């Protein structure tokens, strides 16, 4: 079974530029998550999708971050404009149904904002 | 609010030593509790979980018991191996099922 795929693996941008990350979850997984992991901290859940609807986005800084999951399969997370403090690893995860179940994580995208 | 506090690292142990990584939580109601592990060069993966008080999760020789009275979920292993070297994260899922909280992670290095 293929795992969660993410791209790109690394990205370097200057502040005020925009960037987008892509995630393809495990086939058949209804729930998809985006996390932000700042160096030295645990992952922070930004947004949770159930199929193509948003379950919770209370931790997503909506003035600059946006995410979508069209057709209920893959998803993109965008930052526009980026700030220095957005430097982090962005993790995508998926599960069959909801947070009570095992989440399967992708390798992450490491973002550096200069 | 909900939060997870885990023991700071890094932790260095000799092979076959006993491991405890402490984890305590603050939550409304009775959340589900998890330990995730990240091996070098790999993504996060579930190690074990417990969904109600007094449940014991176990996997790969690791165990953790959901203690409601002490709001704890400490991770233990009787005899660690070099291959257990990794970063371990304690986590909880809110009872509403809409939020997930990770601790800061504890780095473990096991030396031969």
XYZ file of C-alpha atoms in Angstrom:
226
model
C 0.000 0.000 0.000
C 1.415 3.380 -0.992
C 1.920 5.841 1.832
C 1.086 9.518 2.082
C 2.919 11.453 -0.608
C 4.033 15.063 -0.262
C 5.844 17.478 -2.533
C 8.091 19.296 -2.680
C 10.368 17.889 -0.001
C 12.253 21.142 0.444
C 11.494 24.744 -0.381
C 13.412 27.955 0.175
C 11.658 31.278 -0.436
C 12.031 34.895 0.575
C 9.595 36.565 2.927
C 6.455 37.961 1.291
C 6.626 35.344 -1.454
C 3.969 32.665 -1.791
C 4.386 28.901 -1.632
C 2.184 25.849 -2.061
C 2.483 22.313 -0.770
C 0.774 19.241 -2.165
C -0.388 16.079 -0.420
C -1.831 12.830 -1.714
C -3.277 10.682 1.098
C -3.553 6.921 1.309
C -6.242 5.654 -1.027
C -9.586 5.318 0.728
C -8.725 7.562 3.650
C -11.548 10.012 4.214
C -9.733 12.303 6.625
C -6.713 14.440 5.789
C -4.697 16.682 8.096
C -2.089 19.395 7.728
C 0.356 20.013 10.562
C 3.057 22.602 11.113
C 6.144 21.465 13.027
C 8.510 24.216 14.087
C 12.014 23.103 15.046
C 12.101 21.771 18.601
C 8.315 21.581 18.924
C 5.671 18.944 18.379
C 3.447 19.083 15.309
C 0.546 21.540 15.495
C -2.679 20.640 13.709
C -3.639 23.395 11.285
C -6.642 21.967 9.457
C -8.630 18.764 9.195
C -10.691 17.688 6.182
C -13.328 14.979 6.084
C -13.669 14.105 2.399
C -13.756 17.570 0.791
C -15.235 19.427 3.766
C -13.384 21.250 6.547
C -13.917 19.692 9.996
C -11.722 22.119 11.920
C -9.442 24.965 10.892
C -9.323 26.840 14.182
C -5.498 26.788 14.287
C -5.007 27.917 10.684
C -3.792 31.543 10.368
C -6.377 32.412 7.768
C -4.928 35.812 6.942
C -2.073 34.091 5.116
C -2.741 30.351 5.042
C -5.326 28.565 2.920
C -6.001 24.935 2.150
C -8.305 22.991 -0.083
C -9.161 19.410 -0.809
C -11.038 19.381 -4.051
C -12.741 16.092 -4.950
C -11.934 14.724 -1.501
C -8.584 13.211 -2.463
C -5.401 15.258 -2.655
C -4.929 18.582 -0.968
C -2.892 21.763 -1.229
C -1.771 24.114 1.518
C -0.774 27.638 0.521
C 0.993 30.433 2.329
C 0.707 33.950 0.929
C 2.614 36.032 1.873
C 5.181 34.040 3.828
C 6.810 35.322 6.995
C 10.075 34.325 8.612
C 8.184 32.532 11.396
C 6.564 30.209 8.851
C 9.857 28.329 8.543
C 8.914 24.810 9.612
C 8.202 21.303 8.391
C 4.680 20.937 7.002
C 3.306 17.474 7.541
C 0.353 15.884 5.858
C -1.408 12.890 7.385
C -4.474 10.814 6.625
C -6.702 8.344 8.443
C -9.665 6.197 7.556
C -12.116 8.210 9.632
C -11.189 10.820 12.189
C -8.611 11.563 14.856
C -9.422 8.568 17.075
C -7.848 6.327 14.462
C -4.270 5.844 13.398
C -2.894 8.744 11.423
C -0.400 7.948 8.651
C 2.107 10.715 8.054
C 3.921 11.763 4.943
C 7.630 12.670 4.882
C 6.890 16.393 5.186
C 7.944 19.521 3.328
C 10.731 21.512 4.928
C 10.174 25.245 4.331
C 12.798 27.895 4.934
C 11.741 31.527 4.658
C 14.623 33.982 4.303
C -7.700 23.794 27.358
C -6.067 20.620 26.129
C -2.323 20.090 26.307
C 0.378 17.464 26.625
C 3.568 17.779 28.649
C 6.341 15.290 28.182
C 9.725 14.755 29.658
C 12.472 16.776 28.103
C 15.339 15.073 26.416
C 17.606 14.092 25.077
C 17.748 10.727 26.800
C 20.748 8.454 26.349
C 20.627 4.843 27.535
C 22.773 1.778 27.195
C 21.367 -1.213 25.357
C 19.112 -3.410 27.556
C 18.419 -0.559 29.992
C 14.900 0.206 31.227
C 13.149 3.145 29.578
C 10.534 5.512 30.962
C 9.413 8.636 29.144
C 6.954 10.633 31.206
C 3.832 12.174 29.722
C 1.055 14.053 31.481
C -1.956 15.698 29.956
C -4.607 18.318 30.578
C -7.927 17.771 28.895
C -11.656 18.194 29.113
C -13.259 14.837 29.727
C -11.471 11.643 28.764
C -9.459 11.990 25.586
C -7.750 9.236 23.632
C -3.986 9.068 24.203
C -1.227 8.120 21.794
C 2.500 7.635 21.448
C 3.964 8.352 18.037
C 7.565 7.687 17.077
C 9.847 9.158 14.440
C 12.853 7.041 13.505
C 15.805 8.787 11.838
C 14.977 9.658 8.252
C 11.415 8.399 8.507
C 7.963 9.910 8.998
C 5.931 9.880 12.184
C 4.202 6.605 12.907
C 1.849 5.365 15.578
C 3.530 3.304 18.299
C 0.561 2.624 20.578
C -2.669 4.118 21.856
C -5.304 3.876 24.599
C -8.835 5.144 24.336
C -10.149 4.927 27.906
C -8.972 4.985 31.506
C -6.924 1.971 32.667
C -6.406 0.788 29.086
C -2.881 -0.362 28.315
C -1.477 0.177 24.864
C 1.435 -2.008 23.770
C 3.576 -2.553 20.690
C 7.143 -3.655 19.934
C 7.821 -4.217 23.647
C 6.659 -0.701 24.580
C 3.756 -0.170 26.966
C 1.769 2.770 28.310
C -1.190 2.785 30.684
C -3.912 5.459 30.627
C -4.024 6.737 34.233
C -6.976 9.002 34.816
C -6.142 9.676 38.475
C -2.694 11.047 37.640
C -3.577 12.262 34.094
C -0.561 10.387 32.791
C 0.415 8.081 29.944
C 4.054 7.213 30.576
C 5.903 5.148 27.977
C 7.970 2.187 29.208
C 10.141 -0.543 27.774
C 11.944 -3.129 29.803
C 15.027 -3.518 27.606
C 15.841 -0.994 24.901
C 17.761 -1.758 21.731
C 19.886 0.430 19.487
C 17.064 0.284 16.935
C 14.767 2.097 19.418
C 16.762 5.291 18.935
C 14.170 7.818 17.765
C 12.082 10.802 18.814
C 8.966 9.866 20.798
C 5.860 12.065 20.887
C 3.005 11.816 23.351
C -0.328 13.058 21.984
C -4.016 13.330 22.729
C -7.186 13.561 20.707
C -9.872 15.844 22.076
C -13.199 14.245 22.973
C -14.879 16.246 20.241
C -12.569 14.530 17.784
C -11.703 17.796 16.127
C -8.316 18.561 17.634
C -5.069 16.694 18.197
C -2.263 17.824 20.486
C 1.340 16.642 20.420
C 3.944 17.051 23.118
C 7.329 18.528 22.227
C 8.971 15.145 21.701
C 11.707 13.271 23.563
C 14.812 12.204 21.716
C 16.146 8.789 22.725
C 19.582 7.483 21.833
C 20.515 3.925 22.743
C 24.211 3.112 22.719
C 25.636 -0.390 22.368
